[in-house]
Amino acid sequence: MIRLYTRVLELLGKEARLGWILAGANLLLAGAQFAEPVLFGKIIDVLSGKPQTGPLASNSAWPLLAAWVGFGLFTIACSALVALHADKLAHRQRQAVLTDYFEHIMQLPLTFHTGTHSGRLMKVMLNGTDSLWRLWLGFFREHFAAIMSLVVLLPLSLYINWRMAILLFLLCVIFTVLTTLVVRKTYGMQSEVEEHYSNLSARASDALGNVALVQSFVRIDAEVQGLRYVADKLLAVQMPVLGWWALVTVITRASTTITVLAIFTVGIYLHQQGLTTVGEIVMFVSFATMLIQKLEQVVSFINSVFMEAPRLQEFFDVLDAVPAVRDRPGAVDTGRLSGLVEFNDVSFSYDGKRPAIEDLSFTALPGQTIALVGPTGAGKSTAIALLHRAFDPQSGIIKIDGMDIRALKLTALRRNIGVVFQEALLFNRSLADNLRVGKPDATEEEMRVAASRAQALEFIERSDKKFETHAGERGRMLSGGERQRLSIARALLKDPPILILDEATSALDAVTEAKVNAALDEVMKGRTTFVIAHRLSTIRNATRILVFDNGRVIESGTFDELVAKGGRFAELARAQFMVQADARASIETQ
């Protein structure tokens, strides 16, 4: 846990200098706080006529009272400044770390996001940064001062009266042992609590993300019961942890009375023996009260670290995840590429056992349209994902314009590739914001042209707010065809030299599909286009068709060449055309 907290402090980054200043101020506060009980004791001895010795010796109470006022004013002013700047530090750095975390998870590969629920990632980000904020704030506002106070108090008490100081040392030992036992007892339980919190967040997010499914299948009660079950399990684990720490609180409060009584008992005995003064007894009573207060703060600090530890561990686990795909040292940005694409003996496996792509080799010249067909799981989408570096191949090389794509900066590579996914991916923002994803500086006229070519302008103009209309979460305010046409317009606006169409017209009706295909035929001119298709009618005019099966290209050629060959592609073509023929015959029979 000490290592974990050390890392929390390391995340201060640019704020570390201010952190050191606050630490120094806390040390001064720790020393100044003990002036009050010491001066209080000295004043009592002066008033009782006890001869004074030592550095604060005085036969008058007024200088001691003036010193008390001075230390008090310093403590108030210094505490206010420390609190103010600790707040500013914690807030500034929380936002900085949150932004860095968000940037980090956005760079993690798709394989990571596929296996990690987005609700869990959001929960880890928000809870983790909130935990950091609380620990930074607590550390610099009171916890560090409390720790420093113990460092100052114990030697000071030994110097004043070692006999009564032994009581304070015993109190510290008891607190240390007790706290250590409770931490060891509950650490595993708190980790389990945090796991249940993650499950709760993921389940709620999952249900909200599929609210249409929940409502249409009358699953509201079932989902609520499921969430309640997770919440009940969470409470069942949380309660014992709270019970242990409540025990520490009770013992802390009880120890205040016991320690003060012990000091009075020992003090009275020592006073009778001439080994202490009334002022010192009062001084040590104040020390004991202050020590209890500081120990409570230290216990609170340990409890805070302990309670936040599982959240922080989750946060650091994600932060430590290394992106499998990232810029190599010396990667370059060549600007706009011409679009010559080469796959040379490329192989890739998701699990290291079964290849998703094996020994794939082909060349696409600028301006050509390459179609990829084959059954689901044959490797078509994986091949295209390798092209824009969603993953990197385990062997082989992919080149664009004769350069290994790994020698290009990721941003430079992906800026030259436009993708229209099978599932239209839209932000919960305006239509204009969604269109400008590919070209942030696009004018409204440019957006109108792109939307018109993608047959999207008509439904945009029907809306009162036009391009400022919100798409809704995941584009739910639009129909499936509208979402897909908008994503096509987004790719057209980007105007990349390489275009990827992953079943781009699958969500469109026959009339709109024909219009969009006409627009795509025009837009594909002069750029290298890769089309993933199951409906073979959409790739009739492709320059070349690659037929995939089990990660390999088993046939290659034009549409007519492959049909004439009578192989797997010809079987697919006959099957699709036969289905259409059977459908027409059925309609005519009716």
CSV table of C-alpha atoms in Angstrom, one decimal, residues 111-484:
chain,number,residue,atom,x,y,z
A,111,THR,CA,-8.8,-6.1,-28.6
A,112,PHE,CA,-8.6,-4.4,-25.2
A,113,HIS,CA,-12.0,-2.6,-25.7
A,114,THR,CA,-13.6,-5.7,-27.0
A,115,GLY,CA,-12.8,-7.5,-23.8
A,116,THR,CA,-13.5,-4.5,-21.4
A,117,HIS,CA,-17.0,-3.0,-20.9
A,118,SER,CA,-17.1,0.7,-21.6
A,119,GLY,CA,-19.2,1.2,-18.4
A,120,ARG,CA,-16.4,-0.3,-16.4
A,121,LEU,CA,-13.8,1.9,-18.1
A,122,MET,CA,-15.9,5.0,-17.3
A,123,LYS,CA,-16.3,3.9,-13.7
A,124,VAL,CA,-12.5,3.3,-13.3
A,125,MET,CA,-11.7,6.7,-14.8
A,126,LEU,CA,-14.1,8.7,-12.7
A,127,ASN,CA,-13.6,6.8,-9.4
A,128,GLY,CA,-9.8,6.6,-9.9
A,129,THR,CA,-9.4,10.4,-10.5
A,130,ASP,CA,-11.8,11.1,-7.6
A,131,SER,CA,-9.7,8.9,-5.4
A,132,LEU,CA,-6.6,10.7,-6.4
A,133,TRP,CA,-8.2,14.1,-5.8
A,134,ARG,CA,-9.3,13.0,-2.3
A,135,LEU,CA,-5.9,11.6,-1.3
A,136,TRP,CA,-4.0,14.7,-2.7
A,137,LEU,CA,-6.4,17.1,-0.9
A,138,GLY,CA,-6.3,15.1,2.4
A,139,PHE,CA,-2.6,14.6,2.3
A,140,PHE,CA,-1.7,18.3,1.8
A,141,ARG,CA,-4.5,19.8,4.0
A,142,GLU,CA,-4.2,17.7,7.1
A,143,HIS,CA,-2.7,14.2,6.8
A,144,PHE,CA,0.9,15.3,6.2
A,145,ALA,CA,0.7,17.8,8.9
A,146,ALA,CA,-0.7,15.2,11.3
A,147,ILE,CA,2.2,12.8,10.5
A,148,MET,CA,4.8,15.6,10.9
A,149,SER,CA,3.1,16.5,14.2
A,150,LEU,CA,3.8,13.1,15.6
A,151,VAL,CA,7.4,13.4,14.4
A,152,VAL,CA,7.7,16.7,16.4
A,153,LEU,CA,5.6,15.8,19.4
A,154,LEU,CA,7.3,12.6,20.6
A,155,PRO,CA,10.9,14.0,20.7
A,156,LEU,CA,9.5,17.2,22.3
A,157,SER,CA,7.7,15.3,25.0
A,158,LEU,CA,10.8,13.3,25.7
A,159,TYR,CA,12.8,16.5,26.1
A,160,ILE,CA,10.2,18.0,28.5
A,161,ASN,CA,9.5,15.0,30.7
A,162,TRP,CA,10.5,11.5,29.6
A,163,ARG,CA,8.5,9.8,32.3
A,164,MET,CA,5.1,11.1,31.1
A,165,ALA,CA,6.3,10.8,27.5
A,166,ILE,CA,6.3,7.0,27.9
A,167,LEU,CA,2.5,7.1,28.1
A,168,LEU,CA,2.3,8.9,24.8
A,169,PHE,CA,4.6,6.4,23.2
A,170,LEU,CA,2.5,3.5,24.6
A,171,LEU,CA,-0.6,5.1,23.0
A,172,CYS,CA,1.1,5.4,19.6
A,173,VAL,CA,2.2,1.7,19.8
A,174,ILE,CA,-1.3,0.6,20.6
A,175,PHE,CA,-2.7,2.6,17.7
A,176,THR,CA,-0.1,1.3,15.3
A,177,VAL,CA,-0.8,-2.4,16.2
A,178,LEU,CA,-4.5,-2.0,16.1
A,179,THR,CA,-4.6,-0.2,12.8
A,180,THR,CA,-2.2,-2.8,11.2
A,181,LEU,CA,-4.4,-5.6,12.4
A,182,VAL,CA,-7.6,-4.0,11.0
A,183,VAL,CA,-5.9,-3.2,7.6
A,184,ARG,CA,-4.7,-6.8,7.2
A,185,LYS,CA,-8.1,-8.1,8.2
A,186,THR,CA,-10.1,-6.0,5.8
A,187,TYR,CA,-7.8,-5.4,2.8
A,188,GLY,CA,-9.0,-8.4,0.8
A,189,MET,CA,-12.6,-7.7,1.7
A,190,GLN,CA,-12.3,-4.1,0.4
A,191,SER,CA,-10.9,-5.4,-2.9
A,192,GLU,CA,-14.0,-7.6,-3.2
A,193,VAL,CA,-16.2,-4.6,-2.5
A,194,GLU,CA,-14.6,-2.7,-5.4
A,195,GLU,CA,-15.1,-5.7,-7.7
A,196,HIS,CA,-18.8,-5.6,-6.9
A,197,TYR,CA,-18.9,-1.8,-7.6
A,198,SER,CA,-17.4,-2.5,-11.0
A,199,ASN,CA,-20.0,-5.2,-11.7
A,200,LEU,CA,-22.8,-2.8,-10.6
A,201,SER,CA,-21.5,-0.1,-12.9
A,202,ALA,CA,-21.1,-2.5,-15.9
A,203,ARG,CA,-24.6,-4.0,-15.4
A,204,ALA,CA,-26.4,-0.7,-15.1
A,205,SER,CA,-24.5,0.7,-18.2
A,206,ASP,CA,-25.3,-2.5,-20.1
A,207,ALA,CA,-29.0,-2.2,-19.4
A,208,LEU,CA,-29.2,1.5,-20.2
A,209,GLY,CA,-27.3,0.9,-23.5
A,210,ASN,CA,-29.9,-1.7,-24.5
A,211,VAL,CA,-33.0,0.0,-23.1
A,212,ALA,CA,-35.0,-0.7,-26.3
A,213,LEU,CA,-34.3,-4.4,-25.9
A,214,VAL,CA,-35.1,-4.3,-22.2
A,215,GLN,CA,-38.5,-2.6,-22.8
A,216,SER,CA,-39.5,-4.6,-25.9
A,217,PHE,CA,-38.8,-8.0,-24.2
A,218,VAL,CA,-40.5,-6.8,-20.9
A,219,ARG,CA,-37.2,-7.1,-19.0
A,220,ILE,CA,-37.4,-4.1,-16.8
A,221,ASP,CA,-38.3,-6.0,-13.6
A,222,ALA,CA,-35.7,-8.7,-14.4
A,223,GLU,CA,-32.9,-6.1,-14.9
A,224,VAL,CA,-33.9,-4.2,-11.7
A,225,GLN,CA,-33.8,-7.4,-9.8
A,226,GLY,CA,-30.5,-8.3,-11.3
A,227,LEU,CA,-29.1,-4.9,-10.3
A,228,ARG,CA,-30.6,-5.3,-6.8
A,229,TYR,CA,-28.9,-8.7,-6.4
A,230,VAL,CA,-25.5,-7.2,-7.3
A,231,ALA,CA,-26.1,-4.3,-4.9
A,232,ASP,CA,-27.1,-6.7,-2.1
A,233,LYS,CA,-23.9,-8.7,-2.6
A,234,LEU,CA,-21.9,-5.5,-2.4
A,235,LEU,CA,-23.5,-4.5,0.9
A,236,ALA,CA,-22.9,-8.0,2.3
A,237,VAL,CA,-19.2,-7.6,1.8
A,238,GLN,CA,-19.0,-3.9,2.7
A,239,MET,CA,-20.7,-4.2,6.1
A,240,PRO,CA,-17.9,-6.2,7.8
A,241,VAL,CA,-15.3,-3.7,6.6
A,242,LEU,CA,-17.3,-0.8,8.1
A,243,GLY,CA,-17.7,-2.8,11.3
A,244,TRP,CA,-13.9,-3.2,11.7
A,245,TRP,CA,-13.2,0.5,11.1
A,246,ALA,CA,-16.1,1.5,13.5
A,247,LEU,CA,-14.3,-0.5,16.1
A,248,VAL,CA,-11.1,1.5,15.6
A,249,THR,CA,-13.2,4.7,15.9
A,250,VAL,CA,-14.7,3.5,19.2
A,251,ILE,CA,-11.3,2.6,20.7
A,252,THR,CA,-9.9,5.9,19.5
A,253,ARG,CA,-12.6,7.9,21.4
A,254,ALA,CA,-12.2,5.7,24.5
A,255,SER,CA,-8.5,6.1,24.5
A,256,THR,CA,-8.8,9.9,24.9
A,257,THR,CA,-10.4,9.6,28.3
A,258,ILE,CA,-8.1,6.8,29.4
A,259,THR,CA,-4.9,8.6,28.4
A,260,VAL,CA,-5.9,11.9,30.0
A,261,LEU,CA,-6.7,10.0,33.3
A,262,ALA,CA,-3.4,8.1,33.1
A,263,ILE,CA,-1.4,11.4,32.6
A,264,PHE,CA,-3.2,13.0,35.6
A,265,THR,CA,-2.5,9.9,37.7
A,266,VAL,CA,1.1,9.7,36.8
A,267,GLY,CA,1.5,13.5,36.9
A,268,ILE,CA,0.1,13.8,40.4
A,269,TYR,CA,2.4,11.1,41.6
A,270,LEU,CA,5.5,12.7,39.9
A,271,HIS,CA,4.4,16.1,41.3
A,272,GLN,CA,4.3,14.7,44.8
A,273,GLN,CA,7.9,13.4,44.2
A,274,GLY,CA,9.0,16.8,42.9
A,275,LEU,CA,9.7,15.4,39.4
A,276,THR,CA,7.2,17.6,37.5
A,277,THR,CA,5.3,20.8,37.7
A,278,VAL,CA,1.6,21.7,37.5
A,279,GLY,CA,2.3,23.4,34.2
A,280,GLU,CA,3.9,20.3,32.8
A,281,ILE,CA,0.9,18.2,33.8
A,282,VAL,CA,-1.4,20.6,32.0
A,283,MET,CA,1.0,20.6,29.1
A,284,PHE,CA,1.0,16.8,28.8
A,285,VAL,CA,-2.8,16.7,29.0
A,286,SER,CA,-2.9,19.1,26.0
A,287,PHE,CA,-0.2,16.9,24.3
A,288,ALA,CA,-2.4,13.8,24.9
A,289,THR,CA,-5.5,15.5,23.5
A,290,MET,CA,-3.6,16.7,20.5
A,291,LEU,CA,-1.9,13.3,20.0
A,292,ILE,CA,-5.3,11.6,20.0
A,293,GLN,CA,-6.5,14.1,17.4
A,294,LYS,CA,-3.4,13.6,15.2
A,295,LEU,CA,-3.7,9.8,15.6
A,296,GLU,CA,-7.3,10.0,14.5
A,297,GLN,CA,-6.2,12.0,11.4
A,298,VAL,CA,-3.4,9.4,10.7
A,299,VAL,CA,-5.9,6.6,11.1
A,300,SER,CA,-8.3,8.5,8.8
A,301,PHE,CA,-5.4,8.8,6.3
A,302,ILE,CA,-4.7,5.1,6.5
A,303,ASN,CA,-8.4,4.3,6.2
A,304,SER,CA,-8.6,6.6,3.1
A,305,VAL,CA,-5.7,5.0,1.4
A,306,PHE,CA,-7.0,1.5,2.3
A,307,MET,CA,-10.5,2.3,1.0
A,308,GLU,CA,-9.2,3.9,-2.2
A,309,ALA,CA,-6.6,1.3,-2.8
A,310,PRO,CA,-8.7,-1.1,-4.9
A,311,ARG,CA,-10.0,1.8,-7.0
A,312,LEU,CA,-6.5,3.1,-7.5
A,313,GLN,CA,-5.3,-0.4,-8.4
A,314,GLU,CA,-7.9,-0.7,-11.1
A,315,PHE,CA,-7.0,2.7,-12.4
A,316,PHE,CA,-3.3,2.0,-12.5
A,317,ASP,CA,-3.9,-1.4,-14.1
A,318,VAL,CA,-5.7,0.3,-17.0
A,319,LEU,CA,-3.1,3.1,-17.1
A,320,ASP,CA,-0.3,0.5,-17.3
A,321,ALA,CA,-1.8,-1.3,-20.2
A,322,VAL,CA,0.6,-0.8,-23.1
A,323,PRO,CA,-1.0,-0.1,-26.5
A,324,ALA,CA,-0.1,-3.0,-28.8
A,325,VAL,CA,-0.2,-0.5,-31.7
A,326,ARG,CA,1.7,2.7,-31.3
A,327,ASP,CA,4.1,4.9,-33.2
A,328,ARG,CA,7.6,3.5,-33.6
A,329,PRO,CA,10.6,5.7,-32.9
A,330,GLY,CA,11.3,7.8,-36.0
A,331,ALA,CA,7.8,7.3,-37.5
A,332,VAL,CA,7.1,10.0,-40.1
A,333,ASP,CA,4.2,11.9,-41.5
A,334,THR,CA,4.4,12.0,-45.3
A,335,GLY,CA,1.2,13.9,-45.9
A,336,ARG,CA,-1.3,12.7,-48.5
A,337,LEU,CA,-0.5,9.3,-50.0
A,338,SER,CA,-1.3,8.1,-53.5
A,339,GLY,CA,-2.9,4.8,-52.4
A,340,LEU,CA,-0.6,2.0,-53.6
A,341,VAL,CA,-1.3,-0.9,-51.1
A,342,GLU,CA,0.7,-4.1,-50.9
A,343,PHE,CA,0.2,-7.1,-48.6
A,344,ASN,CA,3.3,-9.3,-48.5
A,345,ASP,CA,2.9,-12.7,-46.7
A,346,VAL,CA,0.8,-11.2,-43.9
A,347,SER,CA,-0.3,-13.5,-41.1
A,348,PHE,CA,-2.3,-12.6,-38.0
A,349,SER,CA,-3.9,-14.5,-35.1
A,350,TYR,CA,-6.1,-13.2,-32.3
A,351,ASP,CA,-5.4,-16.0,-29.9
A,352,GLY,CA,-2.0,-17.2,-31.1
A,353,LYS,CA,-3.5,-20.6,-32.0
A,354,ARG,CA,-5.8,-20.3,-35.0
A,355,PRO,CA,-4.7,-17.9,-37.8
A,356,ALA,CA,-7.3,-15.2,-38.8
A,357,ILE,CA,-5.1,-14.3,-41.8
A,358,GLU,CA,-2.4,-16.5,-43.2
A,359,ASP,CA,0.2,-15.7,-45.8
A,360,LEU,CA,-2.0,-13.0,-47.4
A,361,SER,CA,-0.4,-11.3,-50.5
A,362,PHE,CA,-1.9,-9.0,-53.0
A,363,THR,CA,-1.3,-5.5,-54.5
A,364,ALA,CA,-3.9,-2.7,-55.0
A,365,LEU,CA,-2.9,0.0,-57.4
A,366,PRO,CA,-4.1,3.6,-56.9
A,367,GLY,CA,-7.6,4.0,-58.1
A,368,GLN,CA,-8.5,0.3,-58.1
A,369,THR,CA,-11.4,-1.3,-56.3
A,370,ILE,CA,-10.6,-4.5,-54.4
A,371,ALA,CA,-13.6,-6.5,-53.2
A,372,LEU,CA,-13.2,-9.0,-50.3
A,373,VAL,CA,-15.8,-11.8,-50.2
A,374,GLY,CA,-16.3,-15.0,-48.3
A,375,PRO,CA,-18.2,-16.5,-45.3
A,376,THR,CA,-18.4,-14.9,-41.9
A,377,GLY,CA,-15.1,-15.4,-40.0
A,378,ALA,CA,-13.1,-15.9,-43.2
A,379,GLY,CA,-10.7,-13.0,-42.5
A,380,LYS,CA,-12.0,-10.2,-44.6
A,381,SER,CA,-12.5,-7.6,-41.8
A,382,THR,CA,-9.3,-8.7,-40.1
A,383,ALA,CA,-7.3,-8.0,-43.3
A,384,ILE,CA,-8.8,-4.5,-43.6
A,385,ALA,CA,-8.3,-3.9,-39.8
A,386,LEU,CA,-4.6,-4.6,-40.4
A,387,LEU,CA,-4.5,-2.0,-43.1
A,388,HIS,CA,-5.4,0.9,-40.8
A,389,ARG,CA,-3.5,-0.7,-37.9
A,390,ALA,CA,-6.3,-1.7,-35.6
A,391,PHE,CA,-3.8,-4.5,-35.1
A,392,ASP,CA,-0.3,-5.3,-36.3
A,393,PRO,CA,0.5,-8.6,-38.1
A,394,GLN,CA,2.6,-11.2,-36.4
A,395,SER,CA,4.5,-11.7,-39.7
A,396,GLY,CA,4.7,-10.2,-43.1
A,397,ILE,CA,4.6,-6.6,-44.1
A,398,ILE,CA,1.9,-4.1,-45.3
A,399,LYS,CA,3.1,-1.2,-47.5
A,400,ILE,CA,1.5,1.9,-48.8
A,401,ASP,CA,3.3,3.8,-51.5
A,402,GLY,CA,6.3,1.4,-50.9
A,403,MET,CA,6.5,2.3,-47.2
A,404,ASP,CA,5.9,-0.1,-44.3
A,405,ILE,CA,2.8,1.3,-42.6
A,406,ARG,CA,4.5,0.9,-39.3
A,407,ALA,CA,7.0,3.5,-40.4
A,408,LEU,CA,4.2,6.0,-40.6
A,409,LYS,CA,2.7,7.8,-37.7
A,410,LEU,CA,-0.6,6.4,-36.7
A,411,THR,CA,-2.4,9.7,-37.2
A,412,ALA,CA,-0.8,10.1,-40.7
A,413,LEU,CA,-1.8,6.6,-41.8
A,414,ARG,CA,-5.4,6.9,-40.6
A,415,ARG,CA,-5.8,10.4,-42.0
A,416,ASN,CA,-5.3,8.8,-45.4
A,417,ILE,CA,-7.9,6.1,-44.9
A,418,GLY,CA,-11.6,6.6,-44.8
A,419,VAL,CA,-13.8,3.9,-43.3
A,420,VAL,CA,-17.5,3.3,-43.6
A,421,PHE,CA,-18.4,0.6,-41.1
A,422,GLN,CA,-21.2,-2.0,-41.4
A,423,GLU,CA,-22.6,-0.5,-38.1
A,424,ALA,CA,-22.9,3.2,-38.5
A,425,LEU,CA,-21.0,4.7,-35.5
A,426,LEU,CA,-22.2,8.2,-34.5
A,427,PHE,CA,-21.6,10.5,-31.6
A,428,ASN,CA,-24.4,11.9,-29.5
A,429,ARG,CA,-23.7,15.3,-31.1
A,430,SER,CA,-25.0,17.4,-34.0
A,431,LEU,CA,-25.0,16.1,-37.5
A,432,ALA,CA,-22.4,18.7,-38.3
A,433,ASP,CA,-20.1,17.5,-35.5
A,434,ASN,CA,-20.5,13.9,-36.8
A,435,LEU,CA,-19.6,14.9,-40.4
A,436,ARG,CA,-16.6,17.0,-39.3
A,437,VAL,CA,-15.0,14.0,-37.6
A,438,GLY,CA,-13.0,13.4,-40.7
A,439,LYS,CA,-12.5,17.0,-41.6
A,440,PRO,CA,-12.7,19.4,-38.5
A,441,ASP,CA,-12.5,22.5,-40.6
A,442,ALA,CA,-15.1,21.6,-43.2
A,443,THR,CA,-17.5,24.4,-44.2
A,444,GLU,CA,-21.2,24.0,-44.3
A,445,GLU,CA,-21.1,24.1,-48.1
A,446,GLU,CA,-18.6,21.2,-48.1
A,447,MET,CA,-20.8,19.3,-45.8
A,448,ARG,CA,-23.8,19.9,-48.1
A,449,VAL,CA,-21.9,18.6,-51.1
A,450,ALA,CA,-20.8,15.5,-49.2
A,451,ALA,CA,-24.3,14.9,-47.8
A,452,SER,CA,-25.8,15.3,-51.3
A,453,ARG,CA,-23.5,12.8,-52.9
A,454,ALA,CA,-24.3,10.3,-50.1
A,455,GLN,CA,-28.1,10.9,-50.6
A,456,ALA,CA,-28.2,12.3,-47.0
A,457,LEU,CA,-29.0,15.9,-47.7
A,458,GLU,CA,-32.7,15.3,-48.1
A,459,PHE,CA,-33.4,14.0,-44.6
A,460,ILE,CA,-31.0,16.6,-43.1
A,461,GLU,CA,-32.9,19.5,-44.8
A,462,ARG,CA,-36.2,18.1,-43.5
A,463,SER,CA,-35.1,18.8,-39.9
A,464,ASP,CA,-35.8,22.2,-38.4
A,465,LYS,CA,-32.2,22.5,-37.1
A,466,LYS,CA,-30.6,21.2,-40.4
A,467,PHE,CA,-27.0,20.3,-39.7
A,468,GLU,CA,-27.3,21.3,-36.0
A,469,THR,CA,-29.8,18.4,-35.4
A,470,HIS,CA,-28.6,16.0,-32.7
A,471,ALA,CA,-28.1,12.4,-33.8
A,472,GLY,CA,-28.9,11.0,-30.4
A,473,GLU,CA,-26.9,8.4,-28.5
A,474,ARG,CA,-25.3,6.1,-31.1
A,475,GLY,CA,-27.4,7.9,-33.7
A,476,ARG,CA,-30.7,6.6,-32.3
A,477,MET,CA,-32.6,9.8,-33.5
A,478,LEU,CA,-32.0,8.6,-37.1
A,479,SER,CA,-33.1,5.5,-39.0
A,480,GLY,CA,-30.7,2.8,-39.9
A,481,GLY,CA,-30.5,4.0,-43.5
A,482,GLU,CA,-30.0,7.7,-42.4
A,483,ARG,CA,-27.2,6.7,-40.0
A,484,GLN,CA,-25.4,4.8,-42.8
